[in-house]
Amino acid sequence: MHVEKTEEVRNAMRKYWQQYEPTIESMMLSDEAKNLDQMEKWEILSYVPDIREKSVLELGAGIGRFTEQLAAVAAQVTAVDFMESYTQQNRERNSKFDNIDFLRADVTELELPSFKYDVIFSNWLLMYLDDNEVRLLVRKMLTWLKDDGYLFIRESCFHPSGNIKIGENPTFYRTPTEYFRILQSETSPSGISNLRSVFVLKRATSVKAYIKAKANPNQLCFLLKKMTHSEEQYESFQAFLDENQYSRSGILRYERIFGPTFVSTGGLETTMEFCKLLNLKPGMKVLDVGCGIGGSAFHMAGTYGVEVHGVDLSTNMITLALENQAKQPLEVKTKVSFEICDITKHSFPEGSFDVVYSRDTILHIGDKETLFSHFYKWLKPGGRVLISDYCRGEQEHSEDFTRYVSQRGYHLLTVQQYGEVLSTVGFKEVEAIDKTSFFIDILKKEVKNFHAKKDEFVKEFSERDYDYILEGWEAKVKRCSAGDQAWGLFIANKPQ
């Protein structure tokens, strides 16, 4: 829990910032600020939703590093900062615009009209507020935004990123998971009877400029949308966050059987084997769909020198992936980036990647044809897709298997059907390979190795956790041996 003495926090922050002159270096707390500013500015703005002819509230505007770009596009911008010297610098810097209102105000005391803004933009603000102040501000922002409006924030996570330091730093360096929780846990009245508004995370991604320039993946951008829910819907949403997301502990338990940084079948062994099929070369760009905690991305970047962008829906997976990335060698961590998003609702520019790679993830997705058509579009001509995934056998299925698939919410095809979907969207030279026997061998090997680690695992977790994983693996072997479940490997090419 962070410091909750709000007045002490505010005084400490004022004292801290009064030490600095209003410059780009003080804004970024870096003597490399001018170069970093040029490297990251347009990347940051690319994550912001369309603000053309929109009303924008910029919180923590500082000297106006982003104010000019926002005002050049938006219909109106309200730029707020709590330091008078910074606000004055912003006013002078952007005096040519007549659509900016400059406010010197502390956001913890700020009062604005309800439902006024389409987008709230904030770059490095919440890290200067304690948890209570963030909660209060979240509730206020929900009232200031119009329905279906967007909140964009960028924060430093885990630890400082700058190299300028004067005196004690009172900043709160939260984990991504802490931000996800606090931003999505507050509500406000929606103006409609019995309905409340809440922020829902749409995407979160590392700032690539900081990864390349400083080997630092801990600068994160978050995009959230204001959504209206009934009390019942809100409680269901919170239950999803609490229960249905992979828990951190649950992920770490699976990592113990798959191997360090892996949460997919066979861990490093299958990753090495499958990556050999991709003809990877330095400088290639790979999209890793369902990247988990980073293992495949680190292997591809370290072994082949490719650039990997990993995406996953689970906030805890990506948080652990970022922690793992920080431990990688320099030549690996600078080639990997991670993003939280729903791949079925996301988009990348056409021809962005040389390879799309996905391990045991697409079983969760019903409309595979649409997703594969996106893969096709995102690949460069001559690009390749490689997917491993759970499938169903060709036979009539047992009641136990049917129940298992239903309970898990899986959408399983036969190996042949899976390959046919890839062909339908335009892929050529499609290989749909039934790897079920190999899958069974891997499962048995993982169980054998897991047995050898029992005492260590039980000490870290529990006997119950050990039995749960063991029973799950044995059940997979049984389903596959009976012909109910299958495991497929799919490789296909986009024509030149």
Tab-separated table of C-alpha atoms in Angstrom:
chain	number	residue	atom	x	y	z
A	1	MET	CA	0.000	0.000	0.000
A	2	HIS	CA	1.346	3.419	-0.919
A	3	VAL	CA	1.495	6.451	1.363
A	4	GLU	CA	-2.019	7.638	2.117
A	5	LYS	CA	-1.261	10.978	3.820
A	6	THR	CA	-2.527	13.065	0.950
A	7	GLU	CA	-1.489	16.523	2.164
A	8	GLU	CA	2.017	15.310	2.924
A	9	VAL	CA	2.201	13.824	-0.561
A	10	ARG	CA	1.074	17.052	-2.223
A	11	ASN	CA	3.572	19.120	-0.255
A	12	ALA	CA	6.356	16.693	-1.104
A	13	MET	CA	5.483	16.870	-4.805
A	14	ARG	CA	5.403	20.675	-4.836
A	15	LYS	CA	8.755	20.835	-3.080
A	16	TYR	CA	10.180	18.267	-5.489
A	17	TRP	CA	9.156	20.141	-8.651
A	18	GLN	CA	10.123	23.545	-7.296
A	19	GLN	CA	13.734	22.368	-7.506
A	20	TYR	CA	13.559	22.202	-11.300
A	21	GLU	CA	13.461	24.820	-14.033
A	22	PRO	CA	10.620	24.356	-16.552
A	23	THR	CA	12.623	22.633	-19.299
A	24	ILE	CA	12.333	19.547	-21.468
A	25	GLU	CA	15.086	17.979	-19.350
A	26	SER	CA	13.135	18.476	-16.126
A	27	MET	CA	9.924	17.196	-17.741
A	28	MET	CA	11.628	13.948	-18.721
A	29	LEU	CA	14.163	13.887	-15.850
A	30	SER	CA	16.837	13.043	-18.398
A	31	ASP	CA	19.851	14.830	-19.873
A	32	GLU	CA	19.023	12.946	-23.093
A	33	ALA	CA	15.572	14.517	-23.180
A	34	LYS	CA	15.807	16.288	-26.534
A	35	ASN	CA	16.664	13.071	-28.375
A	36	LEU	CA	14.163	10.990	-26.400
A	37	ASP	CA	11.444	13.560	-27.037
A	38	GLN	CA	11.943	13.294	-30.790
A	39	MET	CA	12.107	9.498	-30.652
A	40	GLU	CA	8.977	8.947	-28.596
A	41	LYS	CA	6.604	11.859	-29.246
A	42	TRP	CA	4.911	10.579	-32.371
A	43	GLU	CA	4.874	7.039	-31.047
A	44	ILE	CA	3.022	8.209	-27.924
A	45	LEU	CA	0.535	10.181	-30.005
A	46	SER	CA	-0.052	7.173	-32.278
A	47	TYR	CA	-1.611	5.336	-29.322
A	48	VAL	CA	-4.141	8.134	-28.719
A	49	PRO	CA	-7.609	7.684	-30.281
A	50	ASP	CA	-8.748	9.996	-33.074
A	51	ILE	CA	-9.122	13.513	-31.625
A	52	ARG	CA	-10.052	15.365	-34.821
A	53	GLU	CA	-12.706	17.947	-33.940
A	54	LYS	CA	-12.831	16.535	-30.395
A	55	SER	CA	-12.581	18.153	-26.989
A	56	VAL	CA	-9.403	17.120	-25.117
A	57	LEU	CA	-8.409	17.525	-21.472
A	58	GLU	CA	-4.630	17.350	-20.991
A	59	LEU	CA	-3.668	16.696	-17.372
A	60	GLY	CA	-0.092	17.297	-16.216
A	61	ALA	CA	0.574	19.287	-19.379
A	62	GLY	CA	3.856	20.716	-18.094
A	63	ILE	CA	5.622	22.993	-20.560
A	64	GLY	CA	3.399	21.764	-23.395
A	65	ARG	CA	5.433	18.927	-24.858
A	66	PHE	CA	2.240	17.409	-26.297
A	67	THR	CA	-0.114	20.411	-26.121
A	68	GLU	CA	0.907	21.741	-29.531
A	69	GLN	CA	0.218	18.443	-31.312
A	70	LEU	CA	-3.103	17.991	-29.522
A	71	ALA	CA	-4.257	21.549	-30.281
A	72	ALA	CA	-3.289	21.253	-33.954
A	73	VAL	CA	-5.881	18.508	-34.405
A	74	ALA	CA	-8.521	18.822	-31.665
A	75	ALA	CA	-11.374	21.314	-31.624
A	76	GLN	CA	-10.506	22.408	-28.080
A	77	VAL	CA	-7.801	21.590	-25.522
A	78	THR	CA	-7.785	22.330	-21.804
A	79	ALA	CA	-4.157	22.110	-20.608
A	80	VAL	CA	-3.727	21.716	-16.847
A	81	ASP	CA	-0.601	21.717	-14.687
A	82	PHE	CA	-0.068	22.429	-10.989
A	83	MET	CA	3.181	24.416	-11.404
A	84	GLU	CA	2.712	28.038	-12.444
A	85	SER	CA	6.136	28.281	-14.104
A	86	TYR	CA	5.391	25.258	-16.305
A	87	THR	CA	1.905	26.529	-17.188
A	88	GLN	CA	3.356	29.919	-18.161
A	89	GLN	CA	5.981	28.249	-20.357
A	90	ASN	CA	3.222	26.257	-22.078
A	91	ARG	CA	1.141	29.405	-22.568
A	92	GLU	CA	4.075	31.208	-24.229
A	93	ARG	CA	5.092	28.201	-26.273
A	94	ASN	CA	1.601	27.690	-27.717
A	95	SER	CA	0.294	31.244	-27.861
A	96	LYS	CA	-0.416	30.869	-31.597
A	97	PHE	CA	-3.394	28.623	-30.812
A	98	ASP	CA	-6.789	30.104	-29.935
A	99	ASN	CA	-8.346	26.749	-28.994
A	100	ILE	CA	-6.349	26.127	-25.779
A	101	ASP	CA	-7.493	26.977	-22.253
A	102	PHE	CA	-4.537	27.020	-19.837
A	103	LEU	CA	-5.263	26.182	-16.201
A	104	ARG	CA	-2.880	26.274	-13.241
A	105	ALA	CA	-4.478	23.735	-10.920
A	106	ASP	CA	-3.714	20.706	-8.794
A	107	VAL	CA	-5.629	17.796	-10.325
A	108	THR	CA	-6.572	16.546	-6.849
A	109	GLU	CA	-8.542	19.791	-6.363
A	110	LEU	CA	-9.674	20.307	-9.959
A	111	GLU	CA	-13.390	20.773	-10.665
A	112	LEU	CA	-14.671	20.686	-14.256
A	113	PRO	CA	-18.081	20.347	-15.942
A	114	SER	CA	-19.516	16.857	-16.348
A	115	PHE	CA	-19.620	15.168	-19.757
A	116	LYS	CA	-17.470	17.868	-21.389
A	117	TYR	CA	-14.525	15.984	-22.896
A	118	ASP	CA	-14.139	13.304	-25.556
A	119	VAL	CA	-10.577	12.350	-24.564
A	120	ILE	CA	-8.427	12.820	-21.473
A	121	PHE	CA	-4.674	12.731	-22.160
A	122	SER	CA	-2.060	12.380	-19.453
A	123	ASN	CA	1.674	11.786	-19.779
A	124	TRP	CA	3.419	11.017	-16.460
A	125	LEU	CA	0.853	12.150	-13.906
A	126	LEU	CA	-0.557	9.293	-11.828
A	127	MET	CA	2.935	8.330	-10.669
A	128	TYR	CA	2.928	11.620	-8.744
A	129	LEU	CA	-0.314	10.784	-6.899
A	130	ASP	CA	-0.854	8.327	-4.047
A	131	ASP	CA	-3.473	5.590	-4.333
A	132	ASN	CA	-6.251	7.599	-2.685
A	133	GLU	CA	-5.551	10.553	-4.969
A	134	VAL	CA	-5.628	8.306	-8.031
A	135	ARG	CA	-8.952	6.793	-6.985
A	136	LEU	CA	-10.451	10.245	-6.474
A	137	LEU	CA	-9.131	11.437	-9.825
A	138	VAL	CA	-10.448	8.344	-11.626
A	139	ARG	CA	-13.937	9.055	-10.290
A	140	LYS	CA	-13.656	12.682	-11.420
A	141	MET	CA	-12.395	11.750	-14.873
A	142	LEU	CA	-15.369	9.432	-15.311
A	143	THR	CA	-17.654	12.411	-14.755
A	144	TRP	CA	-15.661	14.805	-16.983
A	145	LEU	CA	-15.676	12.417	-19.944
A	146	LYS	CA	-18.599	11.963	-22.271
A	147	ASP	CA	-20.070	8.467	-22.516
A	148	ASP	CA	-17.792	6.230	-24.605
A	149	GLY	CA	-14.977	8.740	-24.127
A	150	TYR	CA	-11.344	7.645	-23.801
A	151	LEU	CA	-8.679	7.985	-21.128
A	152	PHE	CA	-5.062	7.787	-22.292
A	153	ILE	CA	-2.279	7.682	-19.719
A	154	ARG	CA	1.461	7.025	-19.895
A	155	GLU	CA	3.389	6.086	-16.738
A	156	SER	CA	6.771	4.845	-15.531
A	157	CYS	CA	6.342	1.417	-13.958
A	158	PHE	CA	8.534	-0.542	-11.546
A	159	HIS	CA	11.383	1.993	-11.185
A	160	PRO	CA	12.723	5.404	-12.371
A	161	SER	CA	13.721	5.800	-16.021
A	162	GLY	CA	15.512	9.158	-15.971
A	163	ASN	CA	19.093	9.992	-15.015
A	164	ILE	CA	18.507	13.432	-13.453
A	165	LYS	CA	17.942	13.438	-9.722
A	166	ILE	CA	17.781	16.314	-7.252
A	167	GLY	CA	16.880	15.401	-3.691
A	168	GLU	CA	14.492	12.668	-2.604
A	169	ASN	CA	12.191	11.294	-5.313
A	170	PRO	CA	8.614	10.961	-3.947
A	171	THR	CA	7.281	9.243	-7.085
A	172	PHE	CA	5.098	6.088	-6.913
A	173	TYR	CA	6.436	3.457	-9.303
A	174	ARG	CA	3.547	1.016	-9.524
A	175	THR	CA	3.405	-2.265	-11.384
A	176	PRO	CA	1.200	-2.470	-14.488
A	177	THR	CA	-1.152	-4.774	-12.578
A	178	GLU	CA	-1.598	-2.130	-9.875
A	179	TYR	CA	-2.579	0.391	-12.540
A	180	PHE	CA	-5.006	-2.029	-14.186
A	181	ARG	CA	-6.686	-2.679	-10.860
A	182	ILE	CA	-6.980	0.896	-9.615
A	183	LEU	CA	-8.076	2.357	-12.966
A	184	GLN	CA	-10.846	-0.198	-13.443
A	185	SER	CA	-12.150	-0.448	-9.882
A	186	GLU	CA	-13.747	3.000	-9.470
A	187	THR	CA	-17.209	3.996	-10.687
A	188	SER	CA	-19.295	7.133	-10.996
A	189	PRO	CA	-23.000	7.797	-11.646
A	190	SER	CA	-23.683	7.816	-15.386
A	191	GLY	CA	-26.567	10.253	-15.319
A	192	ILE	CA	-28.934	7.394	-16.159
A	193	SER	CA	-30.895	5.799	-13.345
A	194	ASN	CA	-29.383	2.566	-11.958
A	195	LEU	CA	-26.384	2.751	-14.299
A	196	ARG	CA	-22.776	3.496	-13.389
A	197	SER	CA	-19.705	4.322	-15.462
A	198	VAL	CA	-16.395	2.475	-15.272
A	199	PHE	CA	-13.134	2.479	-17.236
A	200	VAL	CA	-12.401	-0.649	-19.267
A	201	LEU	CA	-8.883	-1.307	-20.524
A	202	LYS	CA	-8.662	-1.457	-24.324
A	203	ARG	CA	-4.887	-1.774	-24.711
A	204	ALA	CA	-1.595	-1.245	-22.897
A	205	THR	CA	1.801	-1.232	-24.541
A	206	SER	CA	5.441	-0.507	-23.817
A	207	VAL	CA	6.997	2.598	-25.378
A	208	LYS	CA	9.283	1.186	-28.061
A	209	ALA	CA	11.476	4.307	-28.139
A	210	TYR	CA	12.557	3.652	-24.546
A	211	ILE	CA	13.198	-0.018	-25.295
A	212	LYS	CA	15.481	0.819	-28.213
A	213	ALA	CA	17.210	3.828	-26.634
A	214	LYS	CA	17.523	2.719	-23.025
A	215	ALA	CA	16.685	-1.019	-22.983
A	216	ASN	CA	13.787	0.007	-20.736
A	217	PRO	CA	10.430	-1.745	-21.295
A	218	ASN	CA	8.803	-0.173	-18.238
A	219	GLN	CA	7.356	2.936	-19.868
A	220	LEU	CA	3.736	1.947	-20.433
A	221	CYS	CA	0.838	3.548	-22.272
A	222	PHE	CA	-2.716	2.619	-21.254
A	223	LEU	CA	-5.886	3.290	-23.237
A	224	LEU	CA	-9.206	2.890	-21.416
A	225	LYS	CA	-12.766	3.533	-22.517
A	226	LYS	CA	-15.588	4.892	-20.370
A	227	MET	CA	-18.356	2.281	-20.388
A	228	THR	CA	-21.781	2.301	-18.767
A	229	HIS	CA	-22.969	-0.734	-16.822
A	230	SER	CA	-25.810	-1.746	-14.591
A	231	GLU	CA	-24.829	-2.679	-11.046
A	232	GLU	CA	-25.159	-6.345	-11.971
A	233	GLN	CA	-22.999	-5.973	-15.078
A	234	TYR	CA	-20.366	-4.092	-13.094
A	235	GLU	CA	-20.208	-6.824	-10.464
A	236	SER	CA	-19.786	-9.407	-13.250
A	237	PHE	CA	-17.009	-7.329	-14.797
A	238	GLN	CA	-15.171	-7.123	-11.476
A	239	ALA	CA	-15.626	-10.867	-10.990
A	240	PHE	CA	-13.997	-11.385	-14.387
A	241	LEU	CA	-11.015	-9.276	-13.343
A	242	ASP	CA	-10.739	-11.102	-10.024
A	243	GLU	CA	-11.370	-14.681	-11.093
A	244	ASN	CA	-11.186	-15.318	-14.829
A	245	GLN	CA	-7.928	-13.636	-15.665
A	246	TYR	CA	-4.900	-15.801	-15.166
A	247	SER	CA	-3.738	-15.059	-11.626
A	248	ARG	CA	-0.081	-14.285	-11.086
A	249	SER	CA	0.255	-17.285	-8.804
A	250	GLY	CA	-1.480	-19.536	-11.326
A	251	ILE	CA	0.877	-18.439	-14.105
A	252	LEU	CA	3.931	-19.046	-11.940
A	253	ARG	CA	2.661	-22.537	-11.122
A	254	TYR	CA	2.365	-23.371	-14.813
A	255	GLU	CA	5.803	-21.901	-15.473
A	256	ARG	CA	7.281	-24.490	-13.117
A	257	ILE	CA	6.164	-27.316	-15.403
A	258	PHE	CA	6.719	-25.587	-18.774
A	259	GLY	CA	10.077	-24.065	-17.874
A	260	PRO	CA	11.355	-20.522	-17.153
A	261	THR	CA	9.483	-17.764	-19.083
A	262	PHE	CA	7.183	-20.314	-20.807
A	263	VAL	CA	3.486	-21.161	-20.426
A	264	SER	CA	3.013	-23.255	-23.563
A	265	THR	CA	3.449	-26.939	-24.299
A	266	GLY	CA	7.038	-28.130	-24.382
A	267	GLY	CA	8.481	-24.794	-23.329
A	268	LEU	CA	11.876	-24.129	-24.881
A	269	GLU	CA	12.107	-27.553	-26.572
A	270	THR	CA	9.081	-27.110	-28.855
A	271	THR	CA	9.880	-23.422	-29.361
A	272	MET	CA	13.343	-24.262	-30.674
A	273	GLU	CA	11.973	-26.968	-32.972
A	274	PHE	CA	9.173	-24.827	-34.420
A	275	CYS	CA	11.291	-21.686	-34.882
A	276	LYS	CA	13.695	-23.663	-37.083
A	277	LEU	CA	10.812	-23.953	-39.565
A	278	LEU	CA	10.476	-20.190	-39.994
A	279	ASN	CA	13.741	-19.259	-41.742
A	280	LEU	CA	14.122	-16.307	-39.369
A	281	LYS	CA	16.793	-13.702	-40.178
A	282	PRO	CA	18.102	-10.635	-38.304
A	283	GLY	CA	15.863	-7.600	-38.667
A	284	MET	CA	12.695	-9.555	-39.429
A	285	LYS	CA	9.554	-8.507	-37.541
A	286	VAL	CA	7.491	-11.143	-35.715
A	287	LEU	CA	4.017	-10.846	-34.166
A	288	ASP	CA	3.684	-13.297	-31.241
A	289	VAL	CA	-0.054	-13.762	-30.587
A	290	GLY	CA	-0.790	-15.030	-27.081
A	291	CYS	CA	2.818	-14.388	-26.067
A	292	GLY	CA	2.304	-15.376	-22.418
A	293	ILE	CA	5.259	-14.433	-20.215
A	294	GLY	CA	7.718	-13.929	-23.050
A	295	GLY	CA	9.651	-17.162	-23.560
A	296	SER	CA	9.183	-17.545	-27.325
A	297	ALA	CA	9.799	-13.842	-27.942
A	298	PHE	CA	13.065	-13.904	-25.989
A	299	HIS	CA	14.225	-17.045	-27.809
A	300	MET	CA	13.515	-15.621	-31.279
A	301	ALA	CA	15.127	-12.270	-30.502
A	302	GLY	CA	18.190	-13.822	-28.863
A	303	THR	CA	18.783	-16.681	-31.308
A	304	TYR	CA	17.816	-15.080	-34.615
A	305	GLY	CA	18.110	-11.316	-34.030
A	306	VAL	CA	14.488	-10.659	-35.030
A	307	GLU	CA	12.246	-7.965	-33.551
A	308	VAL	CA	9.263	-9.447	-31.720
A	309	HIS	CA	6.036	-7.736	-30.679
A	310	GLY	CA	4.158	-9.932	-28.207
A	311	VAL	CA	0.435	-9.461	-27.526
A	312	ASP	CA	-1.739	-11.093	-24.879
A	313	LEU	CA	-5.151	-10.435	-23.358
A	314	SER	CA	-3.991	-11.219	-19.811
A	315	THR	CA	-2.677	-8.293	-17.800
A	316	ASN	CA	-0.813	-10.612	-15.436
A	317	MET	CA	0.881	-12.432	-18.315
A	318	ILE	CA	2.212	-9.160	-19.733
A	319	THR	CA	3.255	-7.859	-16.322
A	320	LEU	CA	5.358	-10.998	-15.834
A	321	ALA	CA	6.653	-10.738	-19.409
A	322	LEU	CA	7.894	-7.216	-18.661
A	323	GLU	CA	9.563	-8.411	-15.472
A	324	ASN	CA	11.224	-11.214	-17.426
A	325	GLN	CA	12.283	-8.820	-20.171
A	326	ALA	CA	14.213	-6.718	-17.657
A	327	LYS	CA	16.350	-9.792	-16.846
A	328	GLN	CA	17.287	-10.522	-20.466
A	329	PRO	CA	20.638	-9.625	-22.077
A	330	LEU	CA	20.774	-6.199	-23.697
A	331	GLU	CA	20.671	-7.608	-27.224
A	332	VAL	CA	17.402	-9.395	-26.379
A	333	LYS	CA	15.524	-6.812	-24.339
A	334	THR	CA	15.997	-4.106	-26.999
A	335	LYS	CA	14.357	-6.283	-29.679
A	336	VAL	CA	11.183	-7.242	-27.796
A	337	SER	CA	8.025	-5.268	-26.972
A	338	PHE	CA	4.779	-6.338	-25.322
A	339	GLU	CA	1.178	-5.181	-25.507
A	340	ILE	CA	-2.081	-6.036	-23.756
A	341	CYS	CA	-4.947	-6.160	-26.229
A	342	ASP	CA	-7.765	-8.281	-27.601
A	343	ILE	CA	-6.277	-9.494	-30.880
A	344	THR	CA	-9.787	-9.994	-32.338
A	345	LYS	CA	-10.436	-6.249	-31.982
A	346	HIS	CA	-6.958	-4.940	-32.675
A	347	SER	CA	-5.376	-3.754	-35.882
A	348	PHE	CA	-1.894	-3.322	-37.317
A	349	PRO	CA	-0.931	-1.629	-40.580
A	350	GLU	CA	-0.998	-3.882	-43.640
A	351	GLY	CA	2.303	-5.630	-44.270
A	352	SER	CA	3.743	-4.998	-40.797
A	353	PHE	CA	5.264	-8.430	-40.088
A	354	ASP	CA	7.384	-11.131	-41.684
A	355	VAL	CA	6.010	-13.817	-39.370
A	356	VAL	CA	2.882	-14.347	-37.265
A	357	TYR	CA	3.555	-16.886	-34.507
A	358	SER	CA	1.022	-18.266	-32.038
A	359	ARG	CA	1.198	-21.070	-29.499
A	360	ASP	CA	-1.908	-22.750	-28.049
A	361	THR	CA	-3.964	-19.543	-27.950
A	362	ILE	CA	-6.470	-19.477	-30.793
A	363	LEU	CA	-8.527	-22.281	-29.209
A	364	HIS	CA	-10.168	-19.434	-27.235
A	365	ILE	CA	-11.382	-17.685	-30.428
A	366	GLY	CA	-14.534	-18.703	-32.268
A	367	ASP	CA	-14.238	-16.688	-35.478
A	368	LYS	CA	-10.923	-18.038	-36.671
A	369	GLU	CA	-11.564	-17.115	-40.291
A	370	THR	CA	-11.729	-13.385	-39.546
A	371	LEU	CA	-8.648	-13.566	-37.350
A	372	PHE	CA	-6.671	-15.465	-39.980
A	373	SER	CA	-7.707	-12.932	-42.614
A	374	HIS	CA	-6.203	-10.258	-40.357
A	375	PHE	CA	-3.010	-12.295	-40.032
A	376	TYR	CA	-2.892	-12.469	-43.810
A	377	LYS	CA	-3.302	-8.704	-44.142
A	378	TRP	CA	-0.716	-7.920	-41.439
A	379	LEU	CA	1.919	-10.123	-43.087
A	380	LYS	CA	4.263	-8.853	-45.753
A	381	PRO	CA	4.155	-10.604	-49.142
A	382	GLY	CA	6.086	-13.829	-48.696
A	383	GLY	CA	5.389	-13.801	-44.954
A	384	ARG	CA	4.711	-16.948	-42.953
A	385	VAL	CA	2.314	-17.965	-40.190
A	386	LEU	CA	3.063	-20.710	-37.647
A	387	ILE	CA	0.421	-21.838	-35.168
A	388	SER	CA	0.246	-24.691	-32.693
A	389	ASP	CA	-3.151	-25.282	-31.128
A	390	TYR	CA	-5.517	-27.635	-29.394
A	391	CYS	CA	-7.833	-29.420	-31.821
A	392	ARG	CA	-10.554	-32.042	-31.669
A	393	GLY	CA	-10.205	-35.586	-32.972
A	394	GLU	CA	-12.061	-36.837	-36.050
A	395	GLN	CA	-14.218	-39.303	-34.069
A	396	GLU	CA	-17.525	-38.870	-32.265
A	397	HIS	CA	-16.638	-37.344	-28.904
A	398	SER	CA	-17.214	-38.621	-25.398
A	399	GLU	CA	-19.507	-36.776	-23.019
A	400	ASP	CA	-16.544	-35.991	-20.768
A	401	PHE	CA	-14.685	-34.288	-23.625
A	402	THR	CA	-17.752	-32.363	-24.763
A	403	ARG	CA	-18.279	-31.159	-21.203
A	404	TYR	CA	-14.591	-30.189	-20.867
A	405	VAL	CA	-14.669	-28.101	-24.059
A	406	SER	CA	-17.891	-26.395	-22.995
A	407	GLN	CA	-16.646	-25.585	-19.501
A	408	ARG	CA	-13.431	-24.086	-20.857
A	409	GLY	CA	-15.199	-22.114	-23.568
A	410	TYR	CA	-12.897	-23.572	-26.224
A	411	HIS	CA	-13.627	-23.446	-29.955
A	412	LEU	CA	-11.921	-26.520	-31.389
A	413	LEU	CA	-11.654	-27.694	-34.987
A	414	THR	CA	-10.138	-30.855	-36.388
A	415	VAL	CA	-6.604	-30.509	-37.714
A	416	GLN	CA	-7.910	-30.735	-41.285
A	417	GLN	CA	-10.621	-28.101	-40.702
A	418	TYR	CA	-8.054	-25.752	-39.158
A	419	GLY	CA	-5.860	-25.972	-42.246
A	420	GLU	CA	-8.878	-25.410	-44.501
A	421	VAL	CA	-9.667	-22.121	-42.745
A	422	LEU	CA	-6.123	-20.916	-43.422
A	423	SER	CA	-6.540	-21.817	-47.106
A	424	THR	CA	-9.928	-20.077	-47.256
A	425	VAL	CA	-8.477	-16.668	-46.366
A	426	GLY	CA	-5.749	-16.920	-49.023
A	427	PHE	CA	-2.765	-18.673	-47.458
A	428	LYS	CA	-0.851	-21.018	-49.753
A	429	GLU	CA	1.337	-24.078	-49.150
A	430	VAL	CA	-0.701	-24.797	-46.022
A	431	GLU	CA	0.659	-27.597	-43.867
A	432	ALA	CA	-1.817	-28.951	-41.300
A	433	ILE	CA	0.155	-31.506	-39.292
A	434	ASP	CA	-1.342	-33.735	-36.613
A	435	LYS	CA	1.257	-33.641	-33.804
A	436	THR	CA	-0.849	-35.448	-31.200
A	437	SER	CA	1.633	-38.268	-30.644
A	438	PHE	CA	4.420	-35.729	-30.147
A	439	PHE	CA	2.119	-33.791	-27.795
A	440	ILE	CA	1.533	-36.912	-25.681
A	441	ASP	CA	5.295	-37.550	-25.512
A	442	ILE	CA	5.915	-33.954	-24.387
A	443	LEU	CA	3.174	-34.161	-21.745
A	444	LYS	CA	4.643	-37.375	-20.338
A	445	LYS	CA	8.127	-35.845	-20.274
A	446	GLU	CA	6.796	-32.756	-18.470
A	447	VAL	CA	5.070	-34.974	-15.888
A	448	LYS	CA	8.287	-36.936	-15.315
A	449	ASN	CA	10.298	-33.737	-14.798
A	450	PHE	CA	7.548	-32.313	-12.608
A	451	HIS	CA	7.672	-35.392	-10.366
A	452	ALA	CA	11.358	-34.713	-9.787
A	453	LYS	CA	10.569	-31.154	-8.670
A	454	LYS	CA	7.712	-32.102	-6.348
A	455	ASP	CA	9.336	-31.183	-3.023
A	456	GLU	CA	10.560	-27.850	-4.346
A	457	PHE	CA	7.176	-27.055	-5.930
A	458	VAL	CA	5.127	-28.009	-2.863
A	459	LYS	CA	7.377	-25.883	-0.682
A	460	GLU	CA	6.752	-22.852	-2.914
A	461	PHE	CA	3.069	-23.518	-3.568
A	462	SER	CA	1.125	-26.459	-2.077
A	463	GLU	CA	0.412	-30.178	-2.377
A	464	ARG	CA	-3.032	-29.282	-3.678
A	465	ASP	CA	-1.509	-27.162	-6.466
A	466	TYR	CA	0.844	-30.001	-7.355
A	467	ASP	CA	-2.009	-32.501	-7.570
A	468	TYR	CA	-4.112	-30.077	-9.644
A	469	ILE	CA	-1.430	-29.667	-12.303
A	470	LEU	CA	-0.597	-33.367	-12.337
A	471	GLU	CA	-4.253	-34.328	-12.756
A	472	GLY	CA	-4.622	-31.793	-15.569
A	473	TRP	CA	-1.665	-33.234	-17.484
A	474	GLU	CA	-2.832	-36.804	-16.993
A	475	ALA	CA	-6.305	-35.815	-18.220
A	476	LYS	CA	-4.794	-34.308	-21.394
A	477	VAL	CA	-2.887	-37.525	-22.068
A	478	LYS	CA	-6.086	-39.523	-21.574
A	479	ARG	CA	-8.165	-37.315	-23.917
A	480	CYS	CA	-5.509	-37.418	-26.621
A	481	SER	CA	-4.909	-41.172	-26.290
A	482	ALA	CA	-8.660	-41.784	-26.595
A	483	GLY	CA	-8.820	-39.746	-29.814
A	484	ASP	CA	-11.031	-36.970	-28.396
A	485	GLN	CA	-8.362	-34.274	-28.332
A	486	ALA	CA	-5.648	-33.558	-30.874
A	487	TRP	CA	-2.773	-31.120	-31.223
A	488	GLY	CA	-2.039	-29.473	-34.536
A	489	LEU	CA	0.875	-27.594	-36.050
A	490	PHE	CA	-0.009	-25.252	-38.903
A	491	ILE	CA	2.409	-23.528	-41.266
A	492	ALA	CA	1.325	-21.430	-44.234
A	493	ASN	CA	2.686	-18.748	-46.530
A	494	LYS	CA	1.353	-15.497	-47.947
A	495	PRO	CA	2.206	-15.368	-51.682
A	496	GLN	CA	4.862	-12.910	-52.848
